[in-house]
mmCIF file with all atom_site columns, C-alpha atoms in Angstrom:
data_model
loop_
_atom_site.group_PDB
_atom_site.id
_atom_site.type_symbol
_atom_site.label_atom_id
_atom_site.label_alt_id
_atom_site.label_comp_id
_atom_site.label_asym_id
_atom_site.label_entity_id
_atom_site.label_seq_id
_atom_site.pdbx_PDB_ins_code
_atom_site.Cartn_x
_atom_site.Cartn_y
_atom_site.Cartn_z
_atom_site.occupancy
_atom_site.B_iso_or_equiv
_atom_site.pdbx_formal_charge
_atom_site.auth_seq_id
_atom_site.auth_comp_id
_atom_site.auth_asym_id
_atom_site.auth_atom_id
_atom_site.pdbx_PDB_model_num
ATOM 1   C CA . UNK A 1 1   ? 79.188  -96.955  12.467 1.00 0.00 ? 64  UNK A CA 1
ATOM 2   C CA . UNK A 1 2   ? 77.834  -98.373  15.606 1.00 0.00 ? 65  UNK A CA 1
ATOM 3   C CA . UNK A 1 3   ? 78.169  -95.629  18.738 1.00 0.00 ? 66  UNK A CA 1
ATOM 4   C CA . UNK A 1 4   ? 80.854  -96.854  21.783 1.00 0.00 ? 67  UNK A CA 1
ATOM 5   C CA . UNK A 1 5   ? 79.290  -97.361  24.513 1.00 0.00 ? 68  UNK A CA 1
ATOM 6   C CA . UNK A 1 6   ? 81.247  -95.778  27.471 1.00 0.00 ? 69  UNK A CA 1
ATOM 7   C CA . UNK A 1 7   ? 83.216  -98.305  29.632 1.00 0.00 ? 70  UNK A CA 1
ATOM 8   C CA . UNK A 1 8   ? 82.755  -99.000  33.191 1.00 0.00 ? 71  UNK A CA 1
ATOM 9   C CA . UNK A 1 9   ? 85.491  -97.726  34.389 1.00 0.00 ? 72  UNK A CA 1
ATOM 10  C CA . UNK A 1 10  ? 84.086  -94.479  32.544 1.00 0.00 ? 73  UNK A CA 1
ATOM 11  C CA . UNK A 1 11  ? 81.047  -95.163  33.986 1.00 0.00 ? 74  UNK A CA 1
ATOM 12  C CA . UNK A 1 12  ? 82.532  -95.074  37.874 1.00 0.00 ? 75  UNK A CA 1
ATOM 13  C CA . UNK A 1 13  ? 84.421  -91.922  36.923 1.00 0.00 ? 76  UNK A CA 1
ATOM 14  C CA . UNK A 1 14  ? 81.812  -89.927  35.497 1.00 0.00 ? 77  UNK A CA 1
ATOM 15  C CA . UNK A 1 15  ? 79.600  -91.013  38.495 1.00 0.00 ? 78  UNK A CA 1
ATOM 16  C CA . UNK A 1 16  ? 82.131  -89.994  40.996 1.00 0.00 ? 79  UNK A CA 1
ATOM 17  C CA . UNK A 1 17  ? 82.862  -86.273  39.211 1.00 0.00 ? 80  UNK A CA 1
ATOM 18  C CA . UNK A 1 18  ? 78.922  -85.541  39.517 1.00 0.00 ? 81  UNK A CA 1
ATOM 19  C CA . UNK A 1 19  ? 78.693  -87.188  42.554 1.00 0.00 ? 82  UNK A CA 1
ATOM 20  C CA . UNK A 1 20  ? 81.257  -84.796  44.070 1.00 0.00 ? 83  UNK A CA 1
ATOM 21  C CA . UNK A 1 21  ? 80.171  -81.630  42.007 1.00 0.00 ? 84  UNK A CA 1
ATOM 22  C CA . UNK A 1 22  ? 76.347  -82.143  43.638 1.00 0.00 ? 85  UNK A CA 1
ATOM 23  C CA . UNK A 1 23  ? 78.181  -82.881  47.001 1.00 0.00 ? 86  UNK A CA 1
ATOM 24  C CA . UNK A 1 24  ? 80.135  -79.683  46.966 1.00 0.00 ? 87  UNK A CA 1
ATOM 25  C CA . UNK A 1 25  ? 76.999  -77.689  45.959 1.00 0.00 ? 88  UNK A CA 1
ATOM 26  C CA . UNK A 1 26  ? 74.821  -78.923  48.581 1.00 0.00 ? 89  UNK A CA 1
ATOM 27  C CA . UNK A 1 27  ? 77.573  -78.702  51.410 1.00 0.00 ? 90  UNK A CA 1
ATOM 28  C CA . UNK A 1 28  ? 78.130  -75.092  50.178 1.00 0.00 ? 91  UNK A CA 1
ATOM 29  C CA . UNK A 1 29  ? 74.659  -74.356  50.140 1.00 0.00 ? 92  UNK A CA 1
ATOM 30  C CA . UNK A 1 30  ? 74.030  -73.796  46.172 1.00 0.00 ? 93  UNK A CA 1
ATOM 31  C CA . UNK A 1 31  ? 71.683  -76.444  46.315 1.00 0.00 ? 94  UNK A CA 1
ATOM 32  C CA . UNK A 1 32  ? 69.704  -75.734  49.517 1.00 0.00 ? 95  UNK A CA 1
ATOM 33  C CA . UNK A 1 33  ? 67.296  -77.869  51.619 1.00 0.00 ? 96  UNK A CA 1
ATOM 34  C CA . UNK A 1 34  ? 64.007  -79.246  49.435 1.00 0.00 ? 97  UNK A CA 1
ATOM 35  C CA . UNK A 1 35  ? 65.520  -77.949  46.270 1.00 0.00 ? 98  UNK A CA 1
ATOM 36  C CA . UNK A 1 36  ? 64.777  -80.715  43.214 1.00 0.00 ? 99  UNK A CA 1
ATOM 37  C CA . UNK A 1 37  ? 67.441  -82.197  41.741 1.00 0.00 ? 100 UNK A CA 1
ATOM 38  C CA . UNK A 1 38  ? 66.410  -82.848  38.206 1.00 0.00 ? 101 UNK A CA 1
ATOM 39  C CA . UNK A 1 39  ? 68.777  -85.926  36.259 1.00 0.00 ? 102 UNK A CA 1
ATOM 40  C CA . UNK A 1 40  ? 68.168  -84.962  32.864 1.00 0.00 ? 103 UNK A CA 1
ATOM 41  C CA . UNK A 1 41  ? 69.362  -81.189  33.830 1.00 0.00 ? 104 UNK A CA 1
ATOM 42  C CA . UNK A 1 42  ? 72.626  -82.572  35.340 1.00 0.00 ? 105 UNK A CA 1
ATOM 43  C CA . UNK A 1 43  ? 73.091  -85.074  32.471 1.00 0.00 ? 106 UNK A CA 1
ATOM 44  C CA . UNK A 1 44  ? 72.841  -81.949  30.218 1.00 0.00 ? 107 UNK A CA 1
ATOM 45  C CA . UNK A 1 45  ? 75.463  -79.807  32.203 1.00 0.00 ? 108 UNK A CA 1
ATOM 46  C CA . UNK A 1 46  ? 77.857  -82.521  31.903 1.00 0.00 ? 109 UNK A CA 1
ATOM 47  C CA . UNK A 1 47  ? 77.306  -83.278  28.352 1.00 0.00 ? 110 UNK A CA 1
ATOM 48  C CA . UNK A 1 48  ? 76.851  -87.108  29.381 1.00 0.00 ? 111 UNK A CA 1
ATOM 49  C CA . UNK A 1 49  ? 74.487  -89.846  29.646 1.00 0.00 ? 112 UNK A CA 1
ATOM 50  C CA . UNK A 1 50  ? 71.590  -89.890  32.739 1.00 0.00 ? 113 UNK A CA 1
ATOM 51  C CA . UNK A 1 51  ? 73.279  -93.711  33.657 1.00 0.00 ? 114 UNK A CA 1
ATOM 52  C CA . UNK A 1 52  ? 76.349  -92.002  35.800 1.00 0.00 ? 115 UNK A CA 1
ATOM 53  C CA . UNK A 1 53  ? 74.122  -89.050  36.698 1.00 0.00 ? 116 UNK A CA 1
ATOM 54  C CA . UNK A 1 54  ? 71.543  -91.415  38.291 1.00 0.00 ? 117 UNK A CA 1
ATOM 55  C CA . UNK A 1 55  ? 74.424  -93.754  40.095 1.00 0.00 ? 118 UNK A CA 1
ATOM 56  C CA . UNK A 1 56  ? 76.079  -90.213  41.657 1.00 0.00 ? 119 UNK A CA 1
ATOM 57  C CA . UNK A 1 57  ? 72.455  -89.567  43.112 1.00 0.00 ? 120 UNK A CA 1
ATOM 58  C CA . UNK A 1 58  ? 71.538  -93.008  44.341 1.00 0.00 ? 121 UNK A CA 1
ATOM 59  C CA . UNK A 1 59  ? 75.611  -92.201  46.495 1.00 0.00 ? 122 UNK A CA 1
ATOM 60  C CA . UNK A 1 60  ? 74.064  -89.514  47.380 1.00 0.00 ? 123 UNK A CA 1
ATOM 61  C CA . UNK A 1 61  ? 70.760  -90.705  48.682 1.00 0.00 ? 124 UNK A CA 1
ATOM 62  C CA . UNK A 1 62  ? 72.861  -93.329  50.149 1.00 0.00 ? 125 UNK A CA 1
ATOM 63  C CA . UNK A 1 63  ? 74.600  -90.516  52.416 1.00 0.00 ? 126 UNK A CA 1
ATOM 64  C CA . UNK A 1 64  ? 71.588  -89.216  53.185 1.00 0.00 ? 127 UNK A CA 1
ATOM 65  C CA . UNK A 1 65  ? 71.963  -85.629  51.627 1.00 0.00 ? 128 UNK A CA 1
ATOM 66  C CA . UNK A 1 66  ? 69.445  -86.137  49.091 1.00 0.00 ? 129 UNK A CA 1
ATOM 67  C CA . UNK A 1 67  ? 65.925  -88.236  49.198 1.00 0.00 ? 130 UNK A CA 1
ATOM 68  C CA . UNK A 1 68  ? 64.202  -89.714  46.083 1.00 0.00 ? 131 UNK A CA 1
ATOM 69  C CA . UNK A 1 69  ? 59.995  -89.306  46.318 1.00 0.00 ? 132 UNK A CA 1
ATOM 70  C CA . UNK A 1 70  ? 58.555  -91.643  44.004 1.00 0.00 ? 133 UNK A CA 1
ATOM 71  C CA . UNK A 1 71  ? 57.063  -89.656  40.708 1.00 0.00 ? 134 UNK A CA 1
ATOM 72  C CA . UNK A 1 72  ? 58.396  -86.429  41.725 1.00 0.00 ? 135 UNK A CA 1
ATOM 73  C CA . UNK A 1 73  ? 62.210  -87.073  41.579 1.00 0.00 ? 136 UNK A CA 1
ATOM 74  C CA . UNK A 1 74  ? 65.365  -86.237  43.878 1.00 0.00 ? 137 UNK A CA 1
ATOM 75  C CA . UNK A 1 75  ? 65.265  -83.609  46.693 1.00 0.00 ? 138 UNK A CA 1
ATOM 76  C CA . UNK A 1 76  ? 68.248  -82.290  48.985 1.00 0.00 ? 139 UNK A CA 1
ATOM 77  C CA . UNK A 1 77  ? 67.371  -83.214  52.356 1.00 0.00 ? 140 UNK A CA 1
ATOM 78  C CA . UNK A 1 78  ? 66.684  -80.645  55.265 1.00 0.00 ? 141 UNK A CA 1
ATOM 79  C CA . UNK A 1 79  ? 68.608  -80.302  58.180 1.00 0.00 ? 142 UNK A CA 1
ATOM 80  C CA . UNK A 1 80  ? 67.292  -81.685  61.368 1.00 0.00 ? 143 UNK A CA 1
ATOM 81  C CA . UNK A 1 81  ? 68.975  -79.912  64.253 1.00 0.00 ? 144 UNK A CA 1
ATOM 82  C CA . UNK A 1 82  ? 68.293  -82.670  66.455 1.00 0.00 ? 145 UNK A CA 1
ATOM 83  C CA . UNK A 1 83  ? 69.656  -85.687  63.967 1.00 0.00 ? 146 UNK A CA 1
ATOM 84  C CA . UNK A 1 84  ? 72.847  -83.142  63.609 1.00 0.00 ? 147 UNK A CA 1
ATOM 85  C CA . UNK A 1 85  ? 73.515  -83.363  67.215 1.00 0.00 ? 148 UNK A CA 1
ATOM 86  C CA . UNK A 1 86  ? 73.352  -87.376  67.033 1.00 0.00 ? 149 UNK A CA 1
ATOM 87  C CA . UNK A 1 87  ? 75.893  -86.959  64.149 1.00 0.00 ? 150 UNK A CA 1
ATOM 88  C CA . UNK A 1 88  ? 78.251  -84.844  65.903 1.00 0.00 ? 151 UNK A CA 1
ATOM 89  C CA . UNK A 1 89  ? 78.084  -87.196  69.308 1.00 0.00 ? 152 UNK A CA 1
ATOM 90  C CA . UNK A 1 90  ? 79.074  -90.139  66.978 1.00 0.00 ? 153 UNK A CA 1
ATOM 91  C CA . UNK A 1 91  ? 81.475  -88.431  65.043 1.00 0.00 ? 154 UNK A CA 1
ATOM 92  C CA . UNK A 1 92  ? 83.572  -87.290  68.620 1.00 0.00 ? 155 UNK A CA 1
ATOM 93  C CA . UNK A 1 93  ? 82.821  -91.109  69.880 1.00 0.00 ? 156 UNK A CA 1
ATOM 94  C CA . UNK A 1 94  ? 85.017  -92.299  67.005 1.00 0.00 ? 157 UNK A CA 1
ATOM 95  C CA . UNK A 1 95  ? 87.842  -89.533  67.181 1.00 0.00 ? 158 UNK A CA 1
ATOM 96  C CA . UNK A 1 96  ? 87.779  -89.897  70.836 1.00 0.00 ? 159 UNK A CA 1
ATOM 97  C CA . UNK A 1 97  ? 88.346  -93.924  70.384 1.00 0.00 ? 160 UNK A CA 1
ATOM 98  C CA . UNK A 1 98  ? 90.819  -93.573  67.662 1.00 0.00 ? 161 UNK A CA 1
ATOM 99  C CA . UNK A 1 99  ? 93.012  -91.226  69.481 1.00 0.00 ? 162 UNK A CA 1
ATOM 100 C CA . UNK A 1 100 ? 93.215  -93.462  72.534 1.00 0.00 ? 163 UNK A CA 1
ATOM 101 C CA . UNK A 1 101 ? 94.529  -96.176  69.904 1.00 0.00 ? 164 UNK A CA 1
ATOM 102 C CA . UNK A 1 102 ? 96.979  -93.946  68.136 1.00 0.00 ? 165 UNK A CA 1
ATOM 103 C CA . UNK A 1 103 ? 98.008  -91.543  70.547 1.00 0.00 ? 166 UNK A CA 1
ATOM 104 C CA . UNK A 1 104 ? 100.802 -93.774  72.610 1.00 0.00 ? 167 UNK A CA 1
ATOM 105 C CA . UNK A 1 105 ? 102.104 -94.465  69.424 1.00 0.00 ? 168 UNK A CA 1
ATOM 106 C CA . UNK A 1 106 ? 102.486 -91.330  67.714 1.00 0.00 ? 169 UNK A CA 1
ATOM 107 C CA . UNK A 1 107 ? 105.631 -90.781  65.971 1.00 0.00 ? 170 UNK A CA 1
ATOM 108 C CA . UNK A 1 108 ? 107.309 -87.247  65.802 1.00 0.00 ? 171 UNK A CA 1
ATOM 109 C CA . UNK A 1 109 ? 106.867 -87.858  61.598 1.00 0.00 ? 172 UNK A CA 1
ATOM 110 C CA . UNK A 1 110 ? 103.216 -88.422  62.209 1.00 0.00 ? 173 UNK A CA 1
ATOM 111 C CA . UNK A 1 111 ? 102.850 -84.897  64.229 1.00 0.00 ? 174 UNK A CA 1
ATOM 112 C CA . UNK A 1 112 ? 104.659 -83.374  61.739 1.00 0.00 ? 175 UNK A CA 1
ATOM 113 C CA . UNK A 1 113 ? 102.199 -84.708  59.049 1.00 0.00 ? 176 UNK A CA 1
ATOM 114 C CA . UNK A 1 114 ? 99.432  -82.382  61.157 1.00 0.00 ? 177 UNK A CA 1
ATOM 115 C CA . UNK A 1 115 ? 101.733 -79.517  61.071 1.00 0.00 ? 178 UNK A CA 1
ATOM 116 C CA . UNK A 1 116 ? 101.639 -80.127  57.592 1.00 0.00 ? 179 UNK A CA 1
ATOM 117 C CA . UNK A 1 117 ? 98.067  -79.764  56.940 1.00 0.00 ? 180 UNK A CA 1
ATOM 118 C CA . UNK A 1 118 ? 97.229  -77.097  59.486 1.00 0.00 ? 181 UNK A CA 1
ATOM 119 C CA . UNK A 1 119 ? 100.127 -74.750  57.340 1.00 0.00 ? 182 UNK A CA 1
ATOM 120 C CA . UNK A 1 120 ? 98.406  -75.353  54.381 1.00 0.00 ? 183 UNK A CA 1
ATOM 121 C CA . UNK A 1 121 ? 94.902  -73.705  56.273 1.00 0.00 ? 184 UNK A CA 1
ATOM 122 C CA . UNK A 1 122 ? 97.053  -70.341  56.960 1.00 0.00 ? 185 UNK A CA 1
ATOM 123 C CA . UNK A 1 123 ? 99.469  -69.938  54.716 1.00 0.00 ? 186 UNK A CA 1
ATOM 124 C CA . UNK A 1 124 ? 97.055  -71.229  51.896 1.00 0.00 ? 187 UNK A CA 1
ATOM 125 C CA . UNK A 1 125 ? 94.743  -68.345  52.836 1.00 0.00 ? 188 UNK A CA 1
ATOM 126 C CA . UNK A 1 126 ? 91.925  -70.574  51.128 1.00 0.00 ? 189 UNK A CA 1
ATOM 127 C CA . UNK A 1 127 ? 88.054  -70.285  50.562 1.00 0.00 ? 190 UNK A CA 1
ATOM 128 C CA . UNK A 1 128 ? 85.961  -72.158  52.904 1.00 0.00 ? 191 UNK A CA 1
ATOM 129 C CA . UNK A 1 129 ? 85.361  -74.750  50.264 1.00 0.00 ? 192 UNK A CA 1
ATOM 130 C CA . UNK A 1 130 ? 89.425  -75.555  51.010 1.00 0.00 ? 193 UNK A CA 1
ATOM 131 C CA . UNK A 1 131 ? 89.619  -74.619  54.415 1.00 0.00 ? 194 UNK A CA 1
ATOM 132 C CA . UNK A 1 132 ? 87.044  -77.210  54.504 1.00 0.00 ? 195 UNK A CA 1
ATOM 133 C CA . UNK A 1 133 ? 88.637  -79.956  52.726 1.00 0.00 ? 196 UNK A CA 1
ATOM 134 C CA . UNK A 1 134 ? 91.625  -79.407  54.665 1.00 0.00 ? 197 UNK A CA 1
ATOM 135 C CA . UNK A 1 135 ? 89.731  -79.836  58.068 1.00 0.00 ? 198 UNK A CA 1
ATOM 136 C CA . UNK A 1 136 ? 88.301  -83.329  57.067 1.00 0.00 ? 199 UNK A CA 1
ATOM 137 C CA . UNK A 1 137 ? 91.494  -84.173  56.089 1.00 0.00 ? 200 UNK A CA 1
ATOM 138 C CA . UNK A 1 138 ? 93.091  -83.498  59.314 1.00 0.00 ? 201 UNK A CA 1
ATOM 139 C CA . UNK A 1 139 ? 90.688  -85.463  61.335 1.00 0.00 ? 202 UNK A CA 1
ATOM 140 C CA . UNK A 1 140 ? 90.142  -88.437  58.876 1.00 0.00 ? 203 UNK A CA 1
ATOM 141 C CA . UNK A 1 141 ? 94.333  -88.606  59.104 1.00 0.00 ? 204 UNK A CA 1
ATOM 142 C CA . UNK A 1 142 ? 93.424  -89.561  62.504 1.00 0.00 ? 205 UNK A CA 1
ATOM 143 C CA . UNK A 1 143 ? 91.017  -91.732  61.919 1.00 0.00 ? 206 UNK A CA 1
ATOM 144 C CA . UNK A 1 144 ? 92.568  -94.023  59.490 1.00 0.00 ? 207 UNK A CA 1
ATOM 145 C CA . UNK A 1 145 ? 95.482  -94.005  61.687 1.00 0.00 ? 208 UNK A CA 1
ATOM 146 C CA . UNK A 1 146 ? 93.726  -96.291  64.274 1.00 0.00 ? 209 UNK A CA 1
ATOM 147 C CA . UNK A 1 147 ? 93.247  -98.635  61.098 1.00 0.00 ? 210 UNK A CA 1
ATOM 148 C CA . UNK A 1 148 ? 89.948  -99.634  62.663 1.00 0.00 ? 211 UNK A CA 1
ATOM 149 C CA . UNK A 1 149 ? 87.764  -100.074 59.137 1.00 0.00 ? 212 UNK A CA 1
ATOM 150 C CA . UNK A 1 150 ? 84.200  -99.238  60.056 1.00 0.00 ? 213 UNK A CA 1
ATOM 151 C CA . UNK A 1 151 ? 85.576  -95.986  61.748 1.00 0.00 ? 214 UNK A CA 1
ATOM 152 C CA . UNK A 1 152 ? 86.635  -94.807  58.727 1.00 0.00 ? 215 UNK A CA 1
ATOM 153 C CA . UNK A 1 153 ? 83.779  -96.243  56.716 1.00 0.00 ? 216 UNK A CA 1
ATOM 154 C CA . UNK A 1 154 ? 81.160  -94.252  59.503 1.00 0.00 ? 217 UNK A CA 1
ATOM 155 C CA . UNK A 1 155 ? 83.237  -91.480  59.351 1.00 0.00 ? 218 UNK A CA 1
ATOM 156 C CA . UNK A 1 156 ? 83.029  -90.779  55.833 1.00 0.00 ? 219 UNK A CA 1
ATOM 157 C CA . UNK A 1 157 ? 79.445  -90.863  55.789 1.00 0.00 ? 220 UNK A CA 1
ATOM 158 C CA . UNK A 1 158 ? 79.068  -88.089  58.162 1.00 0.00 ? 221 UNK A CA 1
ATOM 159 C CA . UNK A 1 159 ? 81.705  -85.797  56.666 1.00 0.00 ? 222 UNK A CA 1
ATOM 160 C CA . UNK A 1 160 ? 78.907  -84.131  53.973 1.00 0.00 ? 223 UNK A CA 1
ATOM 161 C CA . UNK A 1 161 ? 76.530  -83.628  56.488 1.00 0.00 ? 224 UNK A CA 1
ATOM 162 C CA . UNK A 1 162 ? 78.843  -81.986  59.097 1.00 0.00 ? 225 UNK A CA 1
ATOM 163 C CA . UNK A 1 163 ? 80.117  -79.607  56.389 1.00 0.00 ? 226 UNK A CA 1
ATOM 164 C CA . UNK A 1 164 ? 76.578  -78.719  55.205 1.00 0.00 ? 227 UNK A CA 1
ATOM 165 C CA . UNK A 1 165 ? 75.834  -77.777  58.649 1.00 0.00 ? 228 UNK A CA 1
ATOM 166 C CA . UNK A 1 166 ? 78.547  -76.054  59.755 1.00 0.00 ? 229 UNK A CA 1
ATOM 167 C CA . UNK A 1 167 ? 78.072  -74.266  55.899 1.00 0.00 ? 230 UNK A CA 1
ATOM 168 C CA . UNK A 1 168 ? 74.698  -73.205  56.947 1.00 0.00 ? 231 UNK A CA 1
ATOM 169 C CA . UNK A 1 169 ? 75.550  -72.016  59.977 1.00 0.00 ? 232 UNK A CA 1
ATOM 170 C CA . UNK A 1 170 ? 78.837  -69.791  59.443 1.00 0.00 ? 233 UNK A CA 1
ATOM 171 C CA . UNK A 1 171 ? 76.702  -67.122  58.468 1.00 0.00 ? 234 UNK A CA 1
ATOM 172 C CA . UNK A 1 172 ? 75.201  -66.759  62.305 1.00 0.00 ? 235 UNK A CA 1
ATOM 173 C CA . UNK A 1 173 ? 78.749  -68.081  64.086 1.00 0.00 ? 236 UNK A CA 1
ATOM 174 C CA . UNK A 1 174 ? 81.228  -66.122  61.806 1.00 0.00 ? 237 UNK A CA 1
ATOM 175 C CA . UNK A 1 175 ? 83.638  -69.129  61.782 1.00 0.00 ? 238 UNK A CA 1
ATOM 176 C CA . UNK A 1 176 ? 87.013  -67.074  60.650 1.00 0.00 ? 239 UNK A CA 1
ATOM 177 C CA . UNK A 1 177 ? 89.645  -69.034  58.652 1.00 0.00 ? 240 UNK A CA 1
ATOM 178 C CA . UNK A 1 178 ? 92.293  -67.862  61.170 1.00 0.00 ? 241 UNK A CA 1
ATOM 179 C CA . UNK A 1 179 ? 90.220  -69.569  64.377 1.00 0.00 ? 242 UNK A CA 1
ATOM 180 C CA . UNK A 1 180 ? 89.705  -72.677  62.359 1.00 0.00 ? 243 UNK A CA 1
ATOM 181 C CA . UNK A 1 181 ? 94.098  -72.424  61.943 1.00 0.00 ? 244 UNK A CA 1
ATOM 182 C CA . UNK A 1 182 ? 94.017  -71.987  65.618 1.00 0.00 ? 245 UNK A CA 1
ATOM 183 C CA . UNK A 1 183 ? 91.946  -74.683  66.865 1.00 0.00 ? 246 UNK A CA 1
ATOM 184 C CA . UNK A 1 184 ? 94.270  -77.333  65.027 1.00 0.00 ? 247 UNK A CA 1
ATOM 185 C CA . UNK A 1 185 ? 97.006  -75.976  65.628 1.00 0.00 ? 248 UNK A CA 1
ATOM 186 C CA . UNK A 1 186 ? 96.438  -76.118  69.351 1.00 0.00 ? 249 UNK A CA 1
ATOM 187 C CA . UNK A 1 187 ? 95.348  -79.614  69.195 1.00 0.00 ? 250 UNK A CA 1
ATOM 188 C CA . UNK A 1 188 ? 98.594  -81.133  67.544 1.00 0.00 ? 251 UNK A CA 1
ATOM 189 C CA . UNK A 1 189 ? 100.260 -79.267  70.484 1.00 0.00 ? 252 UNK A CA 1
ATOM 190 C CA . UNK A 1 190 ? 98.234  -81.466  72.927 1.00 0.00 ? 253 UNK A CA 1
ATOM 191 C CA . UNK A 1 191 ? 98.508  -84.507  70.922 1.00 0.00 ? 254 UNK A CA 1
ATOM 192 C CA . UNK A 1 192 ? 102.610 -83.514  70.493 1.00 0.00 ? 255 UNK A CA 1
ATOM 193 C CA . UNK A 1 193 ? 102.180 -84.027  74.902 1.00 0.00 ? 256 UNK A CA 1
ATOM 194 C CA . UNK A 1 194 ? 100.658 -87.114  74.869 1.00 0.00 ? 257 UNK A CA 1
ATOM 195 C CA . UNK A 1 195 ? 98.327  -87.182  77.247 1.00 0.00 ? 258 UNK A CA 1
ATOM 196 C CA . UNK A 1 196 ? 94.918  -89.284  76.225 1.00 0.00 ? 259 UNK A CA 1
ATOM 197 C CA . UNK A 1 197 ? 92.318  -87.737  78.460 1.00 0.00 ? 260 UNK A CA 1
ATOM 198 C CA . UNK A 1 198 ? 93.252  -84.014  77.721 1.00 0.00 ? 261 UNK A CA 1
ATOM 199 C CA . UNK A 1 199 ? 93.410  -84.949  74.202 1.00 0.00 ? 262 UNK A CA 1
ATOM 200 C CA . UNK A 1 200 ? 90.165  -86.749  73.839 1.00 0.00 ? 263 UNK A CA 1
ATOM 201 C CA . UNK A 1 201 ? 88.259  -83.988  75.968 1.00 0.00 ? 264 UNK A CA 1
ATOM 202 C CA . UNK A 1 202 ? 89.466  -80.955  73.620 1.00 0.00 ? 265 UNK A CA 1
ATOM 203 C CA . UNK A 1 203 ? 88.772  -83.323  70.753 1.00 0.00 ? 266 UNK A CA 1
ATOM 204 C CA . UNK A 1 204 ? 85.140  -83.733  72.104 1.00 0.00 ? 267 UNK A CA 1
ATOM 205 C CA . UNK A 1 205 ? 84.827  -79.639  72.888 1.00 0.00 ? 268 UNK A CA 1
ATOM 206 C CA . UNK A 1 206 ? 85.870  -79.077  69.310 1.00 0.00 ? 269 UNK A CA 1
ATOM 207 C CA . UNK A 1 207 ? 83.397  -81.300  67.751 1.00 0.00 ? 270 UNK A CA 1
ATOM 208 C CA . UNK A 1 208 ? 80.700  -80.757  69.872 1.00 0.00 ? 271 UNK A CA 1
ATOM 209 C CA . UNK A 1 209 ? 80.635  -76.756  70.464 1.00 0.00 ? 272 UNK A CA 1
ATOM 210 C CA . UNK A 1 210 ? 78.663  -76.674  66.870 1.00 0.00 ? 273 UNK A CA 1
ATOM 211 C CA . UNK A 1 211 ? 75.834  -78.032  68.107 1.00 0.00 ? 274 UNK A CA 1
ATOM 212 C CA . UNK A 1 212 ? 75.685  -77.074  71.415 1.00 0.00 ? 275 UNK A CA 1
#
């Protein structure tokens, strides 16, 4: 009997789970900076085929958290302070922009959406893995708000590298899942005011004190 070969649509999906298992291990740190990633392993951990395995780390490469050296395989990339800094800058250039676009526009059901998520990082009481995903979800509400594509598109590619970073360096900064509550919490209550510049400028302080 002749073997199925797996659809493409299986093909995306499988790509996409062990595109986002990799991505979660190297923004938590369980795949640190230099350390090989090795397709047939992955391939084997899965129980599937290398084809989705190598498509999930050519995404990867693509984001620029791992780097393939010819004959020696795929490597998680190290973190360059100063190429962090540049990431951070762009990523509070685009919140800053889309907040001036949404903000005289905001509807009281669009706050409340914020609320929403910043509950879910107390009351939740989740892992940092969470806590995490509920911080990029936050912002990138805001940014596909504005409904300006390449924001989003920018955006998105900088997410896995601001996570690994900020991963990296909780240890030293002891970022506490009840400050993280705080700090959005207090910005909806700006954004509830309305006013751009105040906005924007504790936007920009809460991006950029990471790297400062």
């Amino acid at each position: 009997m002749e073997e199925r070969k797996p659809s493409k649509q299986s093909l995306v999906s499988l790509k996409d789970k062990v595109k986002k298992n990799l991505r979660d291990d190297i923004i938590l740190n369980n795949l640190k900076p230099g350390d090989r990633i090795v397709e047939t392993e992955v391939a084997k951990k899965f129980g599937i085929s290398q084809v989705p395995v190598r498509e999930a780390l050519r995404g990867l490469e693509e984001e620029g958290l791992i780097r393939t050296v010819k004959y020696k395989g795929a490597f998680v990339t190290e973190i360059d302070k100063v190429e962090m800094y540049h990431i951070f800058s762009m990523r509070a250039e685009i919140e800053t922009n889309a907040l001036e676009i949404i903000l005289p526009n905001l509807r009281k059901k669009d706050i409340g959406e914020l609320y929403d998520i910043v509950d879910r990082m107390k009351f939740g009481k989740p892992e940092y893995l969470l806590q995490s995903d509920l911080d990029m979800e936050f912002h990138r509400t805001i940014i596909q708000w504005s409904k300006i594509e390449v924001y989003t598109r920018i955006w998105n590619m900088l997410t896995g590298h601001i996570r690994r970073y900020i991963t990296a360096l909780n240890p030293k900064v002891q970022i506490r899942p009840d400050e993280v509550y705080k700090y959005h919490l207090d910005l909806v209550k700006l954004m509830e005011k309305g006013d751009v510049e105040e906005v924007q400028e504790a936007f920009r302080e809460h991006i950029m004190k990471m790297v400062k």
